[in-house]
C-alpha atoms as an extended CHARMM CRD file, in Angstrom:
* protein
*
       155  EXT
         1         1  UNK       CA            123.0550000000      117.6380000000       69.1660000000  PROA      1               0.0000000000
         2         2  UNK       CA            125.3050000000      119.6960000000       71.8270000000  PROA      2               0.0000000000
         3         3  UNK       CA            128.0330000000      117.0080000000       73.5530000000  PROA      3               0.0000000000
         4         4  UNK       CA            128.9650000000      118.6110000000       77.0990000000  PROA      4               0.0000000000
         5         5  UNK       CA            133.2150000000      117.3910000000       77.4520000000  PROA      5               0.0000000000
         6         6  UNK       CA            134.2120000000      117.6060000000       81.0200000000  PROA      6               0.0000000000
         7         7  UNK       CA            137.5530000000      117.3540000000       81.4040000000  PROA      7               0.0000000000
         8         8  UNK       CA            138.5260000000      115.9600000000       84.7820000000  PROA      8               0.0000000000
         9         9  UNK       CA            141.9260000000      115.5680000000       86.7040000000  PROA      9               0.0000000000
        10        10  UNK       CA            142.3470000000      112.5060000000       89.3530000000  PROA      10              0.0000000000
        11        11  UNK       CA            144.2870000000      109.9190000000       90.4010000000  PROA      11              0.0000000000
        12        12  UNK       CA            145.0550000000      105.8020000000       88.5100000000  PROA      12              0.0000000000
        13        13  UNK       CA            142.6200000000      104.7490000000       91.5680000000  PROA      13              0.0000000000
        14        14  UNK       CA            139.5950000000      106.1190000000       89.2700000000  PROA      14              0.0000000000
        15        15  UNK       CA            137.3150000000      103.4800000000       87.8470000000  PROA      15              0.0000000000
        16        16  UNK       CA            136.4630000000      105.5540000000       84.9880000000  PROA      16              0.0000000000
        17        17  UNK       CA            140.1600000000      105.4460000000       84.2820000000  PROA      17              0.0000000000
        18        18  UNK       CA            140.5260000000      101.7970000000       85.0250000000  PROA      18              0.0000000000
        19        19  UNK       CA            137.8270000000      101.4340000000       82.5740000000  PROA      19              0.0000000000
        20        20  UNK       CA            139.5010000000      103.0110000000       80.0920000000  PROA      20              0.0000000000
        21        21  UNK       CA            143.0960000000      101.9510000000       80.4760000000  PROA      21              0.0000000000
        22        22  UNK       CA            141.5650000000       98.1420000000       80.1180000000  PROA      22              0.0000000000
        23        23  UNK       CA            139.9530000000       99.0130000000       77.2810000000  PROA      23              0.0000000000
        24        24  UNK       CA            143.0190000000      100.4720000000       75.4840000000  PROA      24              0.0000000000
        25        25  UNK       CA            144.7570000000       97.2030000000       76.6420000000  PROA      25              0.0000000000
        26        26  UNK       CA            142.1180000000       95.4160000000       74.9670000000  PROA      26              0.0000000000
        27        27  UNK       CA            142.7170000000       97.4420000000       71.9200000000  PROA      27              0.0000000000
        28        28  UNK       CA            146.0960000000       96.8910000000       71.8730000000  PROA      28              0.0000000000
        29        29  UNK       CA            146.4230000000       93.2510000000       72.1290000000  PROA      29              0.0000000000
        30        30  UNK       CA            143.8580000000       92.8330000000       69.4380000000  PROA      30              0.0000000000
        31        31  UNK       CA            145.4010000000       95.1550000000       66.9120000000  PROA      31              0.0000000000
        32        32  UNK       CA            149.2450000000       93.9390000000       68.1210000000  PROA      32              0.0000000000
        33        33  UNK       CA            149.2110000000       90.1620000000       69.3930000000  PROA      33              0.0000000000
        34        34  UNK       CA            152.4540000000       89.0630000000       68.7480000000  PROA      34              0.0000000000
        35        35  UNK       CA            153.5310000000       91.6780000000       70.8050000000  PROA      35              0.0000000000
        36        36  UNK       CA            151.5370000000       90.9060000000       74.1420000000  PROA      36              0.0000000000
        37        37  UNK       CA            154.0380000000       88.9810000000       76.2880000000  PROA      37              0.0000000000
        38        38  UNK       CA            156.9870000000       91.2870000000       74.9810000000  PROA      38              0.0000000000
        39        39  UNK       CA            155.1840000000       94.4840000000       75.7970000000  PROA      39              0.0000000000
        40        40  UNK       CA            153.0260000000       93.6700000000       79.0990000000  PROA      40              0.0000000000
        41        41  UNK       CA            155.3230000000       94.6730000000       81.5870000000  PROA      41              0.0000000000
        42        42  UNK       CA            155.3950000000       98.0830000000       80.2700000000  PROA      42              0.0000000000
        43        43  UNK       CA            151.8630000000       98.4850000000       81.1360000000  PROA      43              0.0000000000
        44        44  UNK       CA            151.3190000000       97.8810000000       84.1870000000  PROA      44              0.0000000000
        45        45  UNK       CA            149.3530000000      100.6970000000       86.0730000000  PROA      45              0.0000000000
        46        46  UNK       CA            151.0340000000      101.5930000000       89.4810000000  PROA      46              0.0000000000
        47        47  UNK       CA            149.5780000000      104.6740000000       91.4800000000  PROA      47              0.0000000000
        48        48  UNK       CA            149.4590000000      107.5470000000       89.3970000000  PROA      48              0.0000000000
        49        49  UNK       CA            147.9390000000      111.0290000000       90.7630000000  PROA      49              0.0000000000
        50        50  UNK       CA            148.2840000000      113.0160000000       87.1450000000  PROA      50              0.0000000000
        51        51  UNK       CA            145.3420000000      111.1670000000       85.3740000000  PROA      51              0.0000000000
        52        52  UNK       CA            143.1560000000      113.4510000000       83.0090000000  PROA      52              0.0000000000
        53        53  UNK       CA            139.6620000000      111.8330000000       82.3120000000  PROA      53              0.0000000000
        54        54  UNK       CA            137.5630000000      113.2320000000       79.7500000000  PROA      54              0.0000000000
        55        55  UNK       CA            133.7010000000      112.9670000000       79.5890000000  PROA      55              0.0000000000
        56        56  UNK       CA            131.4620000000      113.1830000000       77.0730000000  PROA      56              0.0000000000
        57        57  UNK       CA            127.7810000000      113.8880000000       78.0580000000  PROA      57              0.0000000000
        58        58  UNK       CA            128.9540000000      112.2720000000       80.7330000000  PROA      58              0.0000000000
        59        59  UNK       CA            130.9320000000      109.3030000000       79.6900000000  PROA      59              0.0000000000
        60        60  UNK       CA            134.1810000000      108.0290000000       80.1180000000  PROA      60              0.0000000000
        61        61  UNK       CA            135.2590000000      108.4420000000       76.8290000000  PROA      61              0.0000000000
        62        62  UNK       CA            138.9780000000      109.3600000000       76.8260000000  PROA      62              0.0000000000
        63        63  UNK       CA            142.0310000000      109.1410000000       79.2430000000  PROA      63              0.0000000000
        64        64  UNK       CA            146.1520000000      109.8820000000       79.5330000000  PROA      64              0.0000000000
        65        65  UNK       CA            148.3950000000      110.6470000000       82.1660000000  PROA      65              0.0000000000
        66        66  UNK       CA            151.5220000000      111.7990000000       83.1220000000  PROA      66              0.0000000000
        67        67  UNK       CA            154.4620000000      109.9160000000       84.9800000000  PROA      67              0.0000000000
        68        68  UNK       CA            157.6860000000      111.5220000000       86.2160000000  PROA      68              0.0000000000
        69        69  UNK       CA            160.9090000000      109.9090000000       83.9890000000  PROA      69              0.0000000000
        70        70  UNK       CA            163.0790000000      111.6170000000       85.5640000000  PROA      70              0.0000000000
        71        71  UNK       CA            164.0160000000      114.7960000000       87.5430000000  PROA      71              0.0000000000
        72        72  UNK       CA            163.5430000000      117.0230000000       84.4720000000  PROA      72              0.0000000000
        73        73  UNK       CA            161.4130000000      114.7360000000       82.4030000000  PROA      73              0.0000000000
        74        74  UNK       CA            157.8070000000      113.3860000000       82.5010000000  PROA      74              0.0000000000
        75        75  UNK       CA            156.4580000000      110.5220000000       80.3690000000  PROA      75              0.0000000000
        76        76  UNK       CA            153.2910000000      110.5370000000       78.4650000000  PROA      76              0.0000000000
        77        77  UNK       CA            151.2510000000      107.5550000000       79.4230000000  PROA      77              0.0000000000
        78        78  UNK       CA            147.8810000000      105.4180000000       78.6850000000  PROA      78              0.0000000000
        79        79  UNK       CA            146.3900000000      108.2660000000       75.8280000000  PROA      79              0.0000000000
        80        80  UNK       CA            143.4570000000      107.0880000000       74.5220000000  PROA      80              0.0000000000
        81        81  UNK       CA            140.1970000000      107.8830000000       73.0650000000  PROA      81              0.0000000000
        82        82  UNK       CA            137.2150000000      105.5710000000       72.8000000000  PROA      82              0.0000000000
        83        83  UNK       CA            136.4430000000      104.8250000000       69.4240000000  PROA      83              0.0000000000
        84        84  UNK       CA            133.2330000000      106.3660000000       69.3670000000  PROA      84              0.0000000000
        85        85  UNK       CA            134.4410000000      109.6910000000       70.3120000000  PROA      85              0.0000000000
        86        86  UNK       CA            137.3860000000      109.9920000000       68.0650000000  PROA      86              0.0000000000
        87        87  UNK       CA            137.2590000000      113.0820000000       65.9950000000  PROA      87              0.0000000000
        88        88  UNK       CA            136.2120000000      115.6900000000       68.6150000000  PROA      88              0.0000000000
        89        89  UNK       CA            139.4210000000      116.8490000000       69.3530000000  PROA      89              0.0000000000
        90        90  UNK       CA            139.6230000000      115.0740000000       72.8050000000  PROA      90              0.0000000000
        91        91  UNK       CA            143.2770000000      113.8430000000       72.3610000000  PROA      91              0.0000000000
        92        92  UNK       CA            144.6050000000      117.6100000000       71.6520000000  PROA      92              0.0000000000
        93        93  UNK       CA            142.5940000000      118.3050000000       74.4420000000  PROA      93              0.0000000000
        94        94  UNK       CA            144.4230000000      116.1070000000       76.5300000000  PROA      94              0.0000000000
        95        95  UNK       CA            147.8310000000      116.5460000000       75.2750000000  PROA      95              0.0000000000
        96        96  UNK       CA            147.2380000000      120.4100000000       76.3930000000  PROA      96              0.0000000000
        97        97  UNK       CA            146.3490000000      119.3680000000       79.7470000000  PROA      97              0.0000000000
        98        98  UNK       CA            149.1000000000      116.9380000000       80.1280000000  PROA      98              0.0000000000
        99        99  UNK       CA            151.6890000000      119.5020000000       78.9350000000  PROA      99              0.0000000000
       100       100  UNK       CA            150.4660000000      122.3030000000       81.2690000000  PROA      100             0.0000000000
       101       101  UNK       CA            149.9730000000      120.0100000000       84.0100000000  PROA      101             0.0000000000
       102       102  UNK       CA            154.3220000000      118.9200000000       83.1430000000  PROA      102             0.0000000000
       103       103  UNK       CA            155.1680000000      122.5030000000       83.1060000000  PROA      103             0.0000000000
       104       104  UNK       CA            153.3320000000      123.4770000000       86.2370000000  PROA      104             0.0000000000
       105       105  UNK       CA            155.1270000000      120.6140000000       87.5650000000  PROA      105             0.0000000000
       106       106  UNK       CA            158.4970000000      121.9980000000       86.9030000000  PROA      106             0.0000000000
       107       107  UNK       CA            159.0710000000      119.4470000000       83.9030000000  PROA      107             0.0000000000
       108       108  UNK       CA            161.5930000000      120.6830000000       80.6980000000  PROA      108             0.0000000000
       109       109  UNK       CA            161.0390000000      117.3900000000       78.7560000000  PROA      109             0.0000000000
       110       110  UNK       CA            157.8790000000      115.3770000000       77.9420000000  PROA      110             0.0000000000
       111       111  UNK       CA            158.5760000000      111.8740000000       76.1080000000  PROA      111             0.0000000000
       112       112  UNK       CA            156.3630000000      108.7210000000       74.8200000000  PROA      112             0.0000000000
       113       113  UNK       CA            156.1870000000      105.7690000000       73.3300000000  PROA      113             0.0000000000
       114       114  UNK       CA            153.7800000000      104.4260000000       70.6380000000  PROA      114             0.0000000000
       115       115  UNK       CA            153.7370000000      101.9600000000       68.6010000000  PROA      115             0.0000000000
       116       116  UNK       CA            154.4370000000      101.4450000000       65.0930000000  PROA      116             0.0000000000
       117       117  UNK       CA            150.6570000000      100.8450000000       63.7420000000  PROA      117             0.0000000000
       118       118  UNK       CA            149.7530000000      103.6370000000       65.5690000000  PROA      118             0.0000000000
       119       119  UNK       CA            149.7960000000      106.6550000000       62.3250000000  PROA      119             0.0000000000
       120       120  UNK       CA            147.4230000000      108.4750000000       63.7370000000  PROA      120             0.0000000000
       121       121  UNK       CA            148.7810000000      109.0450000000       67.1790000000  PROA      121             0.0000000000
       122       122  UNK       CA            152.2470000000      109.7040000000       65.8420000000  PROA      122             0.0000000000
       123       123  UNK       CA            151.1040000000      112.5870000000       62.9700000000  PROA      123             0.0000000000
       124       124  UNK       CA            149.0300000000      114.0260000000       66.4730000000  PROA      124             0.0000000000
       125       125  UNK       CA            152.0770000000      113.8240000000       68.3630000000  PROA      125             0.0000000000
       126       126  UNK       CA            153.7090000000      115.1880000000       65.5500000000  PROA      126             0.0000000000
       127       127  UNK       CA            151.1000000000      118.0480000000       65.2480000000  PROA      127             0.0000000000
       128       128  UNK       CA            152.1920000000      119.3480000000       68.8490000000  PROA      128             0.0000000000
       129       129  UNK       CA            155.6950000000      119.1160000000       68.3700000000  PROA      129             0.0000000000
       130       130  UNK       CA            156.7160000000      115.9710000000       69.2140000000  PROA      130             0.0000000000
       131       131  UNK       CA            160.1470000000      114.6330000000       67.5150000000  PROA      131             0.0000000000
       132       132  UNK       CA            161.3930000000      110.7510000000       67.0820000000  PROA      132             0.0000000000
       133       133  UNK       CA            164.2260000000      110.0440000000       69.6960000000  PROA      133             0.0000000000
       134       134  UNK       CA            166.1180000000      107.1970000000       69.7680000000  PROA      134             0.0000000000
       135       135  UNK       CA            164.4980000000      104.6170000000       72.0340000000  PROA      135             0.0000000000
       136       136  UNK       CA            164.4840000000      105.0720000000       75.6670000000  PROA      136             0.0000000000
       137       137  UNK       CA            164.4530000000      102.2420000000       78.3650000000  PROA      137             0.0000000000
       138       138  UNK       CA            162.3460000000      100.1870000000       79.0680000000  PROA      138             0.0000000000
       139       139  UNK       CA            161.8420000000      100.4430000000       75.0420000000  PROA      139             0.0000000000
       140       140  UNK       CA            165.3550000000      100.1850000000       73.9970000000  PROA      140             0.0000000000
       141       141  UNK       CA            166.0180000000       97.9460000000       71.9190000000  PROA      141             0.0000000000
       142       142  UNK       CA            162.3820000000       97.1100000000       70.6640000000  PROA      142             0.0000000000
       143       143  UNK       CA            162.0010000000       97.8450000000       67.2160000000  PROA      143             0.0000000000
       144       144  UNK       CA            157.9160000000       97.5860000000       67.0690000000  PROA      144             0.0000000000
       145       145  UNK       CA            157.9700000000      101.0250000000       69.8180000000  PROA      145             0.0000000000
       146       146  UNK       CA            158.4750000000      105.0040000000       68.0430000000  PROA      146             0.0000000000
       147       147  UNK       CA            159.5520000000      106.9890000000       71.0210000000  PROA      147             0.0000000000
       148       148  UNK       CA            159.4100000000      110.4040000000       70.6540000000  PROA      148             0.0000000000
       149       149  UNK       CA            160.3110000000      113.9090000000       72.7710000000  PROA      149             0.0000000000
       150       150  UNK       CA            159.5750000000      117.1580000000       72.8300000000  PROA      150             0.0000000000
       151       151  UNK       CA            161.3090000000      120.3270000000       74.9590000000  PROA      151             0.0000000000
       152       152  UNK       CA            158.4660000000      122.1210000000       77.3770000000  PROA      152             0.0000000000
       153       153  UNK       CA            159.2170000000      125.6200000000       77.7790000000  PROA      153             0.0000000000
       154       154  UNK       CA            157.9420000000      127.2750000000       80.8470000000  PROA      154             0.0000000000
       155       155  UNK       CA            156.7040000000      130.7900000000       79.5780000000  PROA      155             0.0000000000
C-alpha cells in the first residue's frame, strides 16, 4: 500500500501540532516519571511560527520545530514521531526541514536536548551530525538531559 507524507510548515497554534506535542508529553512522562516535576517547565509550548507537521495519508503523525537560542543559534524542539509511523524515515525528514528552515533563517548553530533513554533519537541525531555539548541552560546541571550541537553551514 502507497502512504502519501505531506510535509507541512505552520505555526504552535496548529491543533494537529497540539495533538502531537501532548502526545509526546504523554510519552514522556510515562517512559520518565520521576522526572515530570523536574522537567515540566522546559516544555511548555509558547507561540512558535517554525512548526513542521508531517502527514501520513493524511494524519498527524509526526512533528518538531525550531526556536531561536540565540542570535546565531536555533534550538531543536518537540521532535517526534507517532509510534505507528516510526520507521518511514519521517524524523530525517524533519531534521532536513528544520535545518534548512535554520539556515534560511540566518542560523550557524542548531542545538537540542534529549534525554538519556532516548538511544534512538541520539544515534539519529548522531547520524546528521550532531555532537554531545556540555549542557546548556535551562538543562545545566541536569544529569538525566544529553544536549547536543551541531555547526550549520550556509552553502
Amino acid at each position: 500500500m502507497n502512504k502519501s507524507v505531506e510535509v507541512v510548515k505552520t505555526t504552535s497554534e496548529n491543533p494537529d501540532f497540539i495533538f502531537l506535542y501532548k502526545t509526546f508529553d504523554t510519552f514522556l512522562w510515562d517512559r520518565y516519571p520521576e522526572l515530570k516535576t523536574e522537567y515540566w517547565g522546559n516544555n511548555l509550548i509558547e507561540f512558535n511560527p517554525d512548526v513542521i507537521v508531517v502527514y501520513v495519508n493524511e494524519k498527524p503523525v509526526a512533528c518538531g520545530c525550531i526556536k531561536k537560542y540565540n542570535k546565531n543559534t536555533a534550538e531543536l524542539k518537540r521532535m517526534f514521531v507517532m509510534p505507528e509511523a516510526r520507521g518511514l524515515g519521517l524524523a530525517q525528514l524533519i531534521l532536513r526541514e528544520l535545518e534548512i528552515e535554520s539556515k534560511q533563517k540566518g542560523f550557524s548553530f542548531l542545538i537540542l536536548e534529549t534525554l538519556y533513554k532516548q538511544i534512538e533519537a541520539i544515534n539519529l541525531y548522531q547520524k546528521f551530525g550532531f555532537e554531545v555539548i556540555e549542557n546548556y541552560e535551562p538543562y545545566a546541571g541536569l544529569t538525566n538531559s544529553i544536549c547536543m550541537s551541531k555547526t550549520l553551514f550556509n552553502k
